[in-house]
C-alpha angles and dihedrals in degrees: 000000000000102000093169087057095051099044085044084056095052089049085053098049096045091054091039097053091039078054102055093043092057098040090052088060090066129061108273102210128191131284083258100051116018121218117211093261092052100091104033078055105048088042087051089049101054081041095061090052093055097061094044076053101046092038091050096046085048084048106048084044090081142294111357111253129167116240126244131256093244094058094045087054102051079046093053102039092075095049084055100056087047090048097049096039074061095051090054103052082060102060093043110046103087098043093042095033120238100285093061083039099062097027076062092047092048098046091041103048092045081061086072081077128093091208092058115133116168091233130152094263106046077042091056096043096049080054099043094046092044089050099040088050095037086058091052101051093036102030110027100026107034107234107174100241132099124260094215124009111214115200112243 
């Protein structure tokens, strides 16, 4: 029985339905031009199908047992840090600039793996991808937020 399947797939269907609660709440849109509730629905969605997925292959693994709460916890530890590495992107792009931001996001949300070690490399990389990325939006694409935000 593949407790860790099952308890992966709860976590799923819990995100994806919050999700999809949320998303209905905006305009959809069309594929053409996307309303603000197009993305948050489409993610949900394929959310949703990952955990039907997740739950039958638990499932098909042996006898159904539900998973402890230990083991939805240490599943649902990582997701957290992801989620709230996101959140606070959010608070603080606008105040950092997007480079730091995303430097932030990228560095937080590593730290969801157990085979996280703060070395040179993973450290370069986190800077060459936020500011790669940073460029793009700010630079190529025109997002209206500073790269940088300077105090003062």
């Amino acid at each position: 029985m593949k407790q860790s399947a099952i308890g992966l797939g709860l976590i799923y269907l819990t995100l994806g339905a919050l999700g999809l609660a949320i998303g209905l709440g905006y305009p959809m849109g069309s594929v053409a031009r996307m309303g603000p509730g197009f993305l948050p629905i489409v993610v949900s969605s394929l959310l949703l199908a990952f955990a039907a997925i997740s739950i039958f292959k638990g499932l098909a693994a042996g006898r159904p047992q539900l998973p402890s709460v230990q083991l939805l916890a240490k599943g649902a530890a990582p997701v957290m840090t992801v989620v709230i590495s996101v959140v606070t992107f959010a608070a603080v792009c606008r105040v950092l600039g997007l480079f730091p931001s995303t430097l932030l996001l990228i560095l937080m949300s590593a730290t969801a793996s157990p085979e996280f070690a703060l070395k040179p490399k993973p450290i370069a990389g986190a800077v060459i991808v936020a500011g790669t990325f940073s460029y793009i939006f700010v630079k190529l694409l025109g997002l209206p937020l500073p790269y940088i935000n300077m105090p003062g």
